[in-house]
mmCIF file of C-alpha atoms in Angstrom:
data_model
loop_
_atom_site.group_PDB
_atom_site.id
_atom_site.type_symbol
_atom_site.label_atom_id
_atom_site.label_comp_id
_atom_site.label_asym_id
_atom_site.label_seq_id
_atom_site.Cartn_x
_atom_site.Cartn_y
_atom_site.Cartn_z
ATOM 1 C CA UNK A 773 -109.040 -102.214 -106.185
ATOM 2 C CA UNK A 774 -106.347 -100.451 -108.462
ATOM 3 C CA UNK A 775 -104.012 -98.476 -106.724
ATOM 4 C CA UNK A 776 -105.345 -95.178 -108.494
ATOM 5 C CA UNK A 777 -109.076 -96.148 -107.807
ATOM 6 C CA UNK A 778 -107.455 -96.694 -104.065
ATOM 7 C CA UNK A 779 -106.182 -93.371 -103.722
ATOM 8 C CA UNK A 780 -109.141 -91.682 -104.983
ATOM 9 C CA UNK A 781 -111.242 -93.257 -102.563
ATOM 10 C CA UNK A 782 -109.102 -92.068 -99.711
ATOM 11 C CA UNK A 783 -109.282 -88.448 -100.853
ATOM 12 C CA UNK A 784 -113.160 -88.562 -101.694
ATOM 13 C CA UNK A 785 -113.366 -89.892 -98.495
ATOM 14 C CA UNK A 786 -111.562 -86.845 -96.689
ATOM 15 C CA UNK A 787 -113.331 -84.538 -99.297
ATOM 16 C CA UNK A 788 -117.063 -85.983 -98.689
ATOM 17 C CA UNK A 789 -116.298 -85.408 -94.566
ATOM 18 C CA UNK A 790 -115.171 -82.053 -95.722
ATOM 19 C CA UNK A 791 -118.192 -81.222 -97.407
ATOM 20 C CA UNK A 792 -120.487 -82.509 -94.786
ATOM 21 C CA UNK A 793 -119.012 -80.491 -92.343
ATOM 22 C CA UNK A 794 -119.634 -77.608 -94.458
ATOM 23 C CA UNK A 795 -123.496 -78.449 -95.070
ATOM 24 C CA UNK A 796 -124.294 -79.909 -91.396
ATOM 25 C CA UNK A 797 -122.087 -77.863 -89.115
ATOM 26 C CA UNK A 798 -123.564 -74.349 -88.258
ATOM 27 C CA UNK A 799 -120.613 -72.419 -89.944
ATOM 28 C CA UNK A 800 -120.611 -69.630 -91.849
ATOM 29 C CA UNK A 801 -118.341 -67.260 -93.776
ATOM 30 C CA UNK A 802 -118.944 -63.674 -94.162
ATOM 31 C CA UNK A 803 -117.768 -61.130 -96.355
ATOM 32 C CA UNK A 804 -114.737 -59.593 -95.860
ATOM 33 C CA UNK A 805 -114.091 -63.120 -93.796
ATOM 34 C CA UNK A 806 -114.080 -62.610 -89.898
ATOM 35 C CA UNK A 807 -110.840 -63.667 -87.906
ATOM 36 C CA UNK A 808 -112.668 -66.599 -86.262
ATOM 37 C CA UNK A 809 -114.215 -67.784 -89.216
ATOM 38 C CA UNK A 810 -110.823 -67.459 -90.958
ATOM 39 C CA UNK A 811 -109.024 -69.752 -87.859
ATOM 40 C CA UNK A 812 -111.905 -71.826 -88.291
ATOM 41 C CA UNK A 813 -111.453 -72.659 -92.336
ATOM 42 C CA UNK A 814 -107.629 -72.853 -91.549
ATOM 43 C CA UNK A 815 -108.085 -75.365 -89.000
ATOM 44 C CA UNK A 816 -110.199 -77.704 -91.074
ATOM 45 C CA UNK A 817 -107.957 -77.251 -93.684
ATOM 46 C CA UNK A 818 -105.329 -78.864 -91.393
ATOM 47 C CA UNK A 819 -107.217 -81.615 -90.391
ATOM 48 C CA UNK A 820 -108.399 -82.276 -93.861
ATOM 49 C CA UNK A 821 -104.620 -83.213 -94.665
ATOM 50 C CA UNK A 822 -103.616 -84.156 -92.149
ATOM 51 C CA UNK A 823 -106.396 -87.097 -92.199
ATOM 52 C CA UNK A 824 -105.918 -87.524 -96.273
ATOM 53 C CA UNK A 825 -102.105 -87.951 -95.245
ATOM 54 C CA UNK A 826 -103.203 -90.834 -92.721
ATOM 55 C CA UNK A 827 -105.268 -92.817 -95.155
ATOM 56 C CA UNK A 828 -102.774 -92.483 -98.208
ATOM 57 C CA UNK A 829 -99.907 -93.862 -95.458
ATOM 58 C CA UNK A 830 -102.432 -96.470 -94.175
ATOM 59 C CA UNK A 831 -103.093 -97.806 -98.162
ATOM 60 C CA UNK A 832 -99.423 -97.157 -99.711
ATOM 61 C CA UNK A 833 -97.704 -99.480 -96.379
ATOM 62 C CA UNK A 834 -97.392 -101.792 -98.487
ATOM 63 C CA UNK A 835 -95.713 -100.605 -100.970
ATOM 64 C CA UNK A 836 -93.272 -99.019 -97.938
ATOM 65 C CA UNK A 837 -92.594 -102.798 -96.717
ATOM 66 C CA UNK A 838 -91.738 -103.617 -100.431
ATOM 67 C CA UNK A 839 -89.503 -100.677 -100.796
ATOM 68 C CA UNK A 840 -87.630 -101.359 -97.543
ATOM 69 C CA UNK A 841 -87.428 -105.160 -98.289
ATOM 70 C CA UNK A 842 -86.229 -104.631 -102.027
ATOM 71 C CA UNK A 843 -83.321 -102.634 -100.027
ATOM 72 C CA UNK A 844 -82.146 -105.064 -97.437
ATOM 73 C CA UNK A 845 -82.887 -108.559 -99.269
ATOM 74 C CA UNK A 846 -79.869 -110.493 -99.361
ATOM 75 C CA UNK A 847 -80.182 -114.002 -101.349
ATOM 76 C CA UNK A 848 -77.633 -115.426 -98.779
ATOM 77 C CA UNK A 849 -80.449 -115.483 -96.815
ATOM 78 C CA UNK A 850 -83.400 -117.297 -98.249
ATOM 79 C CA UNK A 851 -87.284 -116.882 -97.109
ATOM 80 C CA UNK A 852 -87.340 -113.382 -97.069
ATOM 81 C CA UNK A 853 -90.882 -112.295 -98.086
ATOM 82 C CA UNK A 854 -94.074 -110.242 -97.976
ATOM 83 C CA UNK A 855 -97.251 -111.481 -96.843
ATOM 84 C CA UNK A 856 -99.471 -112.194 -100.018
ATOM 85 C CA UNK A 857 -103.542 -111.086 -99.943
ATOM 86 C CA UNK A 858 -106.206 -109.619 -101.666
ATOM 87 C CA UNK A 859 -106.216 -108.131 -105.245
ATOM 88 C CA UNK A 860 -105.093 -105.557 -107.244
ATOM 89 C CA UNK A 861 -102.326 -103.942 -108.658
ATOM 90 C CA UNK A 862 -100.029 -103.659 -105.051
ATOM 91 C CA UNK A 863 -101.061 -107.227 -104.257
ATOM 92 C CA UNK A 864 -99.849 -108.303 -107.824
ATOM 93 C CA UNK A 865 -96.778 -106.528 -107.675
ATOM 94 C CA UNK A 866 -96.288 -108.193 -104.341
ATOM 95 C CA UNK A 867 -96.611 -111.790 -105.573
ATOM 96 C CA UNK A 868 -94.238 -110.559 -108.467
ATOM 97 C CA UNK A 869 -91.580 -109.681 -106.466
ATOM 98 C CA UNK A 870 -91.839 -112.642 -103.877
ATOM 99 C CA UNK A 871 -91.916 -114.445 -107.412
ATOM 100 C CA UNK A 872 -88.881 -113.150 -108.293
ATOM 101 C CA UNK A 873 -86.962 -113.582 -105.313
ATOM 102 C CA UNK A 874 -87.619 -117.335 -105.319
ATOM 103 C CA UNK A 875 -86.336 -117.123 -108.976
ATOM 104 C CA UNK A 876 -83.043 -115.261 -107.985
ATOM 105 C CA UNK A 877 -82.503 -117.647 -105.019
ATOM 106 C CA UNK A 878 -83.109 -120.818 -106.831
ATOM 107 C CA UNK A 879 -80.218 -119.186 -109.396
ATOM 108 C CA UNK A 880 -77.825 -118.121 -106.734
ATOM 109 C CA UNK A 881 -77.604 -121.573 -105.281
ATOM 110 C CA UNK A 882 -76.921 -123.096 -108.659
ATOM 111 C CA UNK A 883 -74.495 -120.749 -109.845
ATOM 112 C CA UNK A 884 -73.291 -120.885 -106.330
ATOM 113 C CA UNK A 885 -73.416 -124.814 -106.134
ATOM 114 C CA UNK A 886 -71.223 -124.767 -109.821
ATOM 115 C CA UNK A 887 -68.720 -122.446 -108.159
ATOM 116 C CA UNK A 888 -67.864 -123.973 -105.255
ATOM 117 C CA UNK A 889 -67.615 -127.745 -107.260
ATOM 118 C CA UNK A 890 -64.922 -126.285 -109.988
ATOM 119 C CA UNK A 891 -62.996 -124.720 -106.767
ATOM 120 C CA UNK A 892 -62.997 -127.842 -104.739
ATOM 121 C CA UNK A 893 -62.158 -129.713 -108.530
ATOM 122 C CA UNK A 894 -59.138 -127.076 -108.725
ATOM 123 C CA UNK A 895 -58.183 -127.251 -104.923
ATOM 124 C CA UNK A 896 -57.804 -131.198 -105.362
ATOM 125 C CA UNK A 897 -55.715 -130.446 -109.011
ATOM 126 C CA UNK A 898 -53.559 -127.931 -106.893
ATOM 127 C CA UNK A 899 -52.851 -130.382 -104.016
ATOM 128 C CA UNK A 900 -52.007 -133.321 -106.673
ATOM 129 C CA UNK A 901 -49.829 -131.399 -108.531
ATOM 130 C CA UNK A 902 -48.032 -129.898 -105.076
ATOM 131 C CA UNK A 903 -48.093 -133.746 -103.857
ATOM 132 C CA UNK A 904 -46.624 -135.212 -106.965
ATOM 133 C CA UNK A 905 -44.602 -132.570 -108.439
ATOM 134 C CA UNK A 906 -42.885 -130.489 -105.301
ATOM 135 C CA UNK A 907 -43.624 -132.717 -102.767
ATOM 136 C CA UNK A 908 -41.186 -135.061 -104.635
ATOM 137 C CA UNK A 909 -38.958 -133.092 -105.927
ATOM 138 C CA UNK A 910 -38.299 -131.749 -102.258
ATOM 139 C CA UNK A 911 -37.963 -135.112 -101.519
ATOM 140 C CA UNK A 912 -35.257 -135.526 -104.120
ATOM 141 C CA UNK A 913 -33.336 -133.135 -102.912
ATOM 142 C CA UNK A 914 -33.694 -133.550 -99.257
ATOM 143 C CA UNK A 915 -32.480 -137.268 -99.862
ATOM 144 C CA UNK A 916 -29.469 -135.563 -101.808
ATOM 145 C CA UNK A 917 -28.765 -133.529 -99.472
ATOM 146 C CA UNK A 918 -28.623 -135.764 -96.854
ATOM 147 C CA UNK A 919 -26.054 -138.016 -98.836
ATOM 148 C CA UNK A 920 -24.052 -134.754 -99.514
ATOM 149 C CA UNK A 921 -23.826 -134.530 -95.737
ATOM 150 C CA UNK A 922 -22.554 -137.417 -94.686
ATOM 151 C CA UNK A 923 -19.865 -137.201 -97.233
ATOM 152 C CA UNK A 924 -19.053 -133.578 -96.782
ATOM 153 C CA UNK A 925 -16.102 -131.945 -94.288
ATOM 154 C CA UNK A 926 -16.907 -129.517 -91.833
ATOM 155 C CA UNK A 927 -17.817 -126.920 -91.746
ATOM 156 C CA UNK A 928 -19.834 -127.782 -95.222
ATOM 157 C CA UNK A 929 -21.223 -130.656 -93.233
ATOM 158 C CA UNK A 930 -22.598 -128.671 -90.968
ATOM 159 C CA UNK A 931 -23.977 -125.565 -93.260
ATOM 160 C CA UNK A 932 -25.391 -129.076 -95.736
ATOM 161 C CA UNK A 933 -27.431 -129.982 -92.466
ATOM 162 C CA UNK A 934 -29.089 -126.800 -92.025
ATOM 163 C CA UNK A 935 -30.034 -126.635 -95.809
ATOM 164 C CA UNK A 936 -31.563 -130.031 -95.044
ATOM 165 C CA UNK A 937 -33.281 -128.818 -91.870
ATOM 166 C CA UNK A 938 -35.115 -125.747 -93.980
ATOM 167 C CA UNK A 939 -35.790 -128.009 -96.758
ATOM 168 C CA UNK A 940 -37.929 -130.548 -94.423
ATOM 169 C CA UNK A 941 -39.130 -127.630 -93.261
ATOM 170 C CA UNK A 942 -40.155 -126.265 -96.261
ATOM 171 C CA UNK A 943 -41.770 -129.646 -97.245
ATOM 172 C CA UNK A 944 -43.753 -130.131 -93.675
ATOM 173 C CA UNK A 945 -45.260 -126.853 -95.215
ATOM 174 C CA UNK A 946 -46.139 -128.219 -98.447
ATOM 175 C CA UNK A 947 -47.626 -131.191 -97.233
ATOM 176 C CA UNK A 948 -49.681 -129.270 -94.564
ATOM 177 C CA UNK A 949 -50.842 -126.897 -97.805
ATOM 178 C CA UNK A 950 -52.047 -130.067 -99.297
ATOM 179 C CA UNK A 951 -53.992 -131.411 -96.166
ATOM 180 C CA UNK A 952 -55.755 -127.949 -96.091
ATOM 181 C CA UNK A 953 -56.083 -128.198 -99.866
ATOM 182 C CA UNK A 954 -57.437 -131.434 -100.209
ATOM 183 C CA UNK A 955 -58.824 -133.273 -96.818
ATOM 184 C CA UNK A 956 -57.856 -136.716 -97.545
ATOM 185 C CA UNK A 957 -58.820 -137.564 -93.857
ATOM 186 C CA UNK A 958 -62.464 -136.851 -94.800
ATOM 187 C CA UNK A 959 -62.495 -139.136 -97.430
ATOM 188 C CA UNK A 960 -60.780 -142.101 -95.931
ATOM 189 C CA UNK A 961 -62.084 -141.315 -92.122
ATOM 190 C CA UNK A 962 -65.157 -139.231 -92.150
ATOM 191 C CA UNK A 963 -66.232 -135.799 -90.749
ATOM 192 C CA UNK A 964 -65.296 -136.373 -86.839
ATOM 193 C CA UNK A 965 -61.513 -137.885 -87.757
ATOM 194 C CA UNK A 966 -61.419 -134.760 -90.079
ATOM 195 C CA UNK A 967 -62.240 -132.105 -87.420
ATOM 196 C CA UNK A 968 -60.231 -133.822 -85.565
ATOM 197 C CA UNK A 969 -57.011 -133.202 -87.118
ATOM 198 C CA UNK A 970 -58.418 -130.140 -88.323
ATOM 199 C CA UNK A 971 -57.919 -128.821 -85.110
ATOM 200 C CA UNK A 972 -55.024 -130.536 -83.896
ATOM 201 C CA UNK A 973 -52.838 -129.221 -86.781
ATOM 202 C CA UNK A 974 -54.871 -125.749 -86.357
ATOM 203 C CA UNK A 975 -53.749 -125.826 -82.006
ATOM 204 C CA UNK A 976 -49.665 -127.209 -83.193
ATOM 205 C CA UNK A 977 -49.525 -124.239 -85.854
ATOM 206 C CA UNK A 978 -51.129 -121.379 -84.357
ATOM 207 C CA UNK A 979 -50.679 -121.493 -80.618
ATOM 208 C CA UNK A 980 -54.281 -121.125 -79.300
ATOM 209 C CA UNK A 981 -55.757 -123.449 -76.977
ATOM 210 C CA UNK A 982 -58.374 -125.672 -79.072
ATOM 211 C CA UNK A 983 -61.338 -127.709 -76.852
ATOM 212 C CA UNK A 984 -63.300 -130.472 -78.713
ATOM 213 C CA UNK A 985 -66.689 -131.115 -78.033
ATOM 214 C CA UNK A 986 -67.850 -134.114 -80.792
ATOM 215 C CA UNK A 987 -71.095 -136.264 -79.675
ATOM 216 C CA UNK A 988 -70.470 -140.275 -80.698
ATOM 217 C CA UNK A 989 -73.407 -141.938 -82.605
ATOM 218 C CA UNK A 990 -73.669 -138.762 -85.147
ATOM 219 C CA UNK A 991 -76.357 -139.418 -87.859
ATOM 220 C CA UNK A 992 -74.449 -140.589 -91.567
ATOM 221 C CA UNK A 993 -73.969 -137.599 -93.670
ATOM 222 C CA UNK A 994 -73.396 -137.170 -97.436
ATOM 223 C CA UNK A 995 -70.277 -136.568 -98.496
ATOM 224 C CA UNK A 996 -70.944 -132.957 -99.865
ATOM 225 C CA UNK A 997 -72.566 -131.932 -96.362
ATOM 226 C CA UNK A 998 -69.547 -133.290 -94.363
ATOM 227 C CA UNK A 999 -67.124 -131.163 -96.688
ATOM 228 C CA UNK A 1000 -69.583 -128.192 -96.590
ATOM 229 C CA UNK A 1001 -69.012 -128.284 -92.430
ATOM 230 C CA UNK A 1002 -65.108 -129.219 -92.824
ATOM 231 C CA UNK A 1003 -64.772 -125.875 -95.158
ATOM 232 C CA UNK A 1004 -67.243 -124.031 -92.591
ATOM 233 C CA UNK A 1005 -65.050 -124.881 -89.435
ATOM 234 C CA UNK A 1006 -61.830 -124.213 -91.386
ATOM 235 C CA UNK A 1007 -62.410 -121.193 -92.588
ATOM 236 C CA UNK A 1008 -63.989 -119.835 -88.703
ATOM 237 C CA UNK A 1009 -60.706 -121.295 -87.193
ATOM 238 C CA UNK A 1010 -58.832 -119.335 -89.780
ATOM 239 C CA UNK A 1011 -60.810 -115.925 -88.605
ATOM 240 C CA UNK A 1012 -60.483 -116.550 -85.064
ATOM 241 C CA UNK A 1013 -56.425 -116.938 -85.700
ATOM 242 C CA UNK A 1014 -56.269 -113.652 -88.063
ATOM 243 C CA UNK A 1015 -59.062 -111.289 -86.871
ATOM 244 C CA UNK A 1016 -59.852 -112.293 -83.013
ATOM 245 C CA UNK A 1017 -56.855 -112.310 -80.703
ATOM 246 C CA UNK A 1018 -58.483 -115.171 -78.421
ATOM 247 C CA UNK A 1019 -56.703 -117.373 -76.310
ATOM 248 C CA UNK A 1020 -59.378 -120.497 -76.712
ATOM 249 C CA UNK A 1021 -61.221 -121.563 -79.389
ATOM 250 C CA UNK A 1022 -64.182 -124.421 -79.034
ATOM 251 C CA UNK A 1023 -65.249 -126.795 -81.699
ATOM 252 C CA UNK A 1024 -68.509 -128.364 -81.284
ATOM 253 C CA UNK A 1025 -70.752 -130.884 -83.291
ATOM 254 C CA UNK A 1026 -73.665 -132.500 -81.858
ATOM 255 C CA UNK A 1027 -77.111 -133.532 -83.203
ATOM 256 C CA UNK A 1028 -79.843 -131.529 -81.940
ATOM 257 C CA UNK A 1029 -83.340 -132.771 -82.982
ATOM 258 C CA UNK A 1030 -83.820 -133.015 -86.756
ATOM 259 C CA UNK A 1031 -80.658 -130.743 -87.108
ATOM 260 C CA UNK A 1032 -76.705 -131.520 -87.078
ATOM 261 C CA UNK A 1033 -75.303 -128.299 -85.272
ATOM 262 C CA UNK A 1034 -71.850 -126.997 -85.930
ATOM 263 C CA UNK A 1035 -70.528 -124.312 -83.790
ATOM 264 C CA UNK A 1036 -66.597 -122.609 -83.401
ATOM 265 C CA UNK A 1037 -66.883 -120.115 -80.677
ATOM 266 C CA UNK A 1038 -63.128 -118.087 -79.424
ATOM 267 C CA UNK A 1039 -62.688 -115.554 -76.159
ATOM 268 C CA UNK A 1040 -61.552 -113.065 -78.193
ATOM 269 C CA UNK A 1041 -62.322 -109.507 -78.214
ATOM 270 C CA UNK A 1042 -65.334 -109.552 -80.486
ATOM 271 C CA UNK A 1043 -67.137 -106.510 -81.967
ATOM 272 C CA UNK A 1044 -70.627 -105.342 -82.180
ATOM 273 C CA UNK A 1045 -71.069 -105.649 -85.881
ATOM 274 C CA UNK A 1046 -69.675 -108.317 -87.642
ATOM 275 C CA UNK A 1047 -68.511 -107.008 -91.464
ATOM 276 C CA UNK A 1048 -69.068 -109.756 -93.441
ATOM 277 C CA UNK A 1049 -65.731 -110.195 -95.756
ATOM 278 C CA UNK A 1050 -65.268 -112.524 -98.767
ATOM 279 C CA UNK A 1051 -64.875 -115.489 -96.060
ATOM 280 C CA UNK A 1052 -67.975 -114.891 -94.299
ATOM 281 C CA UNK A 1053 -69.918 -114.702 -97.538
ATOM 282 C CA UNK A 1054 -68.166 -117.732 -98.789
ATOM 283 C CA UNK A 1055 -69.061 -119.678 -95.932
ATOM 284 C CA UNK A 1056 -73.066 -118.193 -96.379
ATOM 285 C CA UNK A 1057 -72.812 -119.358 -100.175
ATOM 286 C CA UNK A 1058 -71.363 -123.045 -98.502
ATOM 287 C CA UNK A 1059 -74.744 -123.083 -96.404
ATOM 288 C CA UNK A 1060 -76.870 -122.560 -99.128
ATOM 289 C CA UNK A 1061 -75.686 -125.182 -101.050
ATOM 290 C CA UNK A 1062 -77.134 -127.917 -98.408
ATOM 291 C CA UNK A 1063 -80.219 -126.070 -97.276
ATOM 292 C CA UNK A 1064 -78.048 -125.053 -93.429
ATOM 293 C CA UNK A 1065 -78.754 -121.829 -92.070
ATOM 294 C CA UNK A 1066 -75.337 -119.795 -90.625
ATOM 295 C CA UNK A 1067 -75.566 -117.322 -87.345
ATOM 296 C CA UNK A 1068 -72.830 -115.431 -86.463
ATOM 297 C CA UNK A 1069 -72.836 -113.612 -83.004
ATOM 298 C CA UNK A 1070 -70.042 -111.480 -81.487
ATOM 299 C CA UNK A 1071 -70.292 -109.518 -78.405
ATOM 300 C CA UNK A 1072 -66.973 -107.094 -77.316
ATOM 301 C CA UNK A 1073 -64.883 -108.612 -75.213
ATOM 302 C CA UNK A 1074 -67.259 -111.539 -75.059
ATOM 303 C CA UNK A 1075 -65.917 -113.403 -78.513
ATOM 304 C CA UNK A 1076 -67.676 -114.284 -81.880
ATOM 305 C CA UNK A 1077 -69.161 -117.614 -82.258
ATOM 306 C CA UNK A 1078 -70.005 -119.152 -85.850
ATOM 307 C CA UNK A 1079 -73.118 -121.510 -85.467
ATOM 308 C CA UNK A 1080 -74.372 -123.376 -88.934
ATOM 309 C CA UNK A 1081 -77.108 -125.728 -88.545
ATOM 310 C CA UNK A 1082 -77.098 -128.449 -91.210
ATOM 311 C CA UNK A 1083 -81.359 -129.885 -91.310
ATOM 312 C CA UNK A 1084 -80.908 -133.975 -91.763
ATOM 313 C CA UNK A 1085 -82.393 -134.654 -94.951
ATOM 314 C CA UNK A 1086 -85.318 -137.153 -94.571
ATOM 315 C CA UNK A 1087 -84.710 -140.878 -96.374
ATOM 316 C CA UNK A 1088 -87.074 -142.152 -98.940
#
């Protein structure tokens, strides 16, 4: 049934109870009209809409649940949809719109999936050129000078040595902007060794307390999953350092039926919203890539934990 033919049927339903009322029930209405038979007409005029407004809320709830859903849908979370049935136009329109939303979701993760390959192309270009380019060059002149040093007089000596000192310095930096740029450890040592370090440099640099939790005998991962967790767990250590004053941060990873679970959970003070910033939504967009789903709870003064759940893909 049409939505027009839909709402006519609602009111001829309220208008044919109306009219048997008026033919059945002993009522009558006199001339000039009577108080009571005035309170009486007014009364059924009440419940007349107040029934037609029940039906036509009873057959336009779907269209409510669209409207609401067409408001809140976010394609950084996938599977959001109406339940399909019967015919007509609200039940086409319906099936449209679910229709569409698989369209725009298939979309996003490609355009999302092309994004986040030319940024890890560019990080990797970056970190070569900062490894070959300033990373030697520092190099250079940290090895000059040294020799300038050693052949100097005080107190030049001594003012050489604490260029030199600021120039290592200044290297150890590069270097570590390369590490974060480009996780050669990931390559060469897979996704535990990574974390691994991940943290370590993440406890020496920051000053918060890091706890490890890695189960041995982790299923084999492809390589764009493992970065896709690497990038996840960076980028939640890097929000518990800026945004959650905590004293402790945990790192877990551990298999939990058909499902590799990552989790980063700090004691800081938490909130009871969590606004969702260009990090957040980048590590959403990461998720969607390999089919993981990403929960993030935070509690005041109970700390924010950052769970994504990677589903192992099945082999052939």
């Amino acid at each position: 049934m049409s939505l027009f033919w839909r709402i006519f049927a609602l009111n001829a339903v309220v208008l044919g109870g109306a009219t048997a009322l008026l033919l059945w029930a002993p009522v009558t209405v006199s001339v000039p009209v009577v108080l009571t038979e005035a309170i009486i007409l007014v009364s059924g005029l009440a419940v007349m809409l107040v029934a037609n407004a029940a039906l036509l809320r009873i057959g336009l709830a779907p269209l409510d649940r669209l409207t609401r859903l067409m408001t809140t849908v976010d394609l950084l979370r996938p599977g959001q949809r109406l339940p399909e049935g019967g015919r007509g136009e609200t039940a086409e329109l319906i099936r449209t719109f679910n229709a569409m939303l698989e369209r725009l979701e298939h979309e996003r993760a490609s355009s999302s999936a092309r994004a986040l390959f030319a940024q890890e192309a560019e990080r990797r270009r970056i970190a070569q050129e900062l490894h070959d380019e300033v990373g030697q060059s520092m190099t250079a002149i940290l090895l000059s000078l040294e020799r300038a040093a050693d052949e100097a007089d005080q107190p030049l000596r001594g003012e050489l040595r604490q260029v030199q000192e600021i120039t290592r310095a200044s290297l150890d930096e590069v270097r570590r902007l390369v590490r974060r740029l480009r996780p050669g450890v990931l390559e060469d040592l897979g996704l535990v060794s990574a974390l691994t370090s991940l943290t370590s440099e993440f406890a020496t640099h920051v000053g918060l307390r890091v706890v490890r939790r890695f189960d041995t005998g982790l299923p084999a991962l492809d390589q764009q999953t493992e970065l896709v967790l690497y990038r996840v767990a960076q980028e939640a250590l890097t929000n518990a350092a800026r945004h959650a004053e905590a004293g402790q941060v945990e790192v877990s990873l551990h298999r939990t039926g058909e499902a590799v679970v990552l989790a980063v959970a700090d004691d800081g003070g938490g909130t009871e919203a969590v606004r969702e910033g260009a990090g957040i939504r980048g590590m959403r967009e990461r998720a969607l890539l390999i089919g993981a789903t990403l929960d993030i709870t935070s509690h005041p003064r109970a700390g924010t934990t950052v769970r994504l759940v990677v589903p192992l893909r099945k082999q052939p």
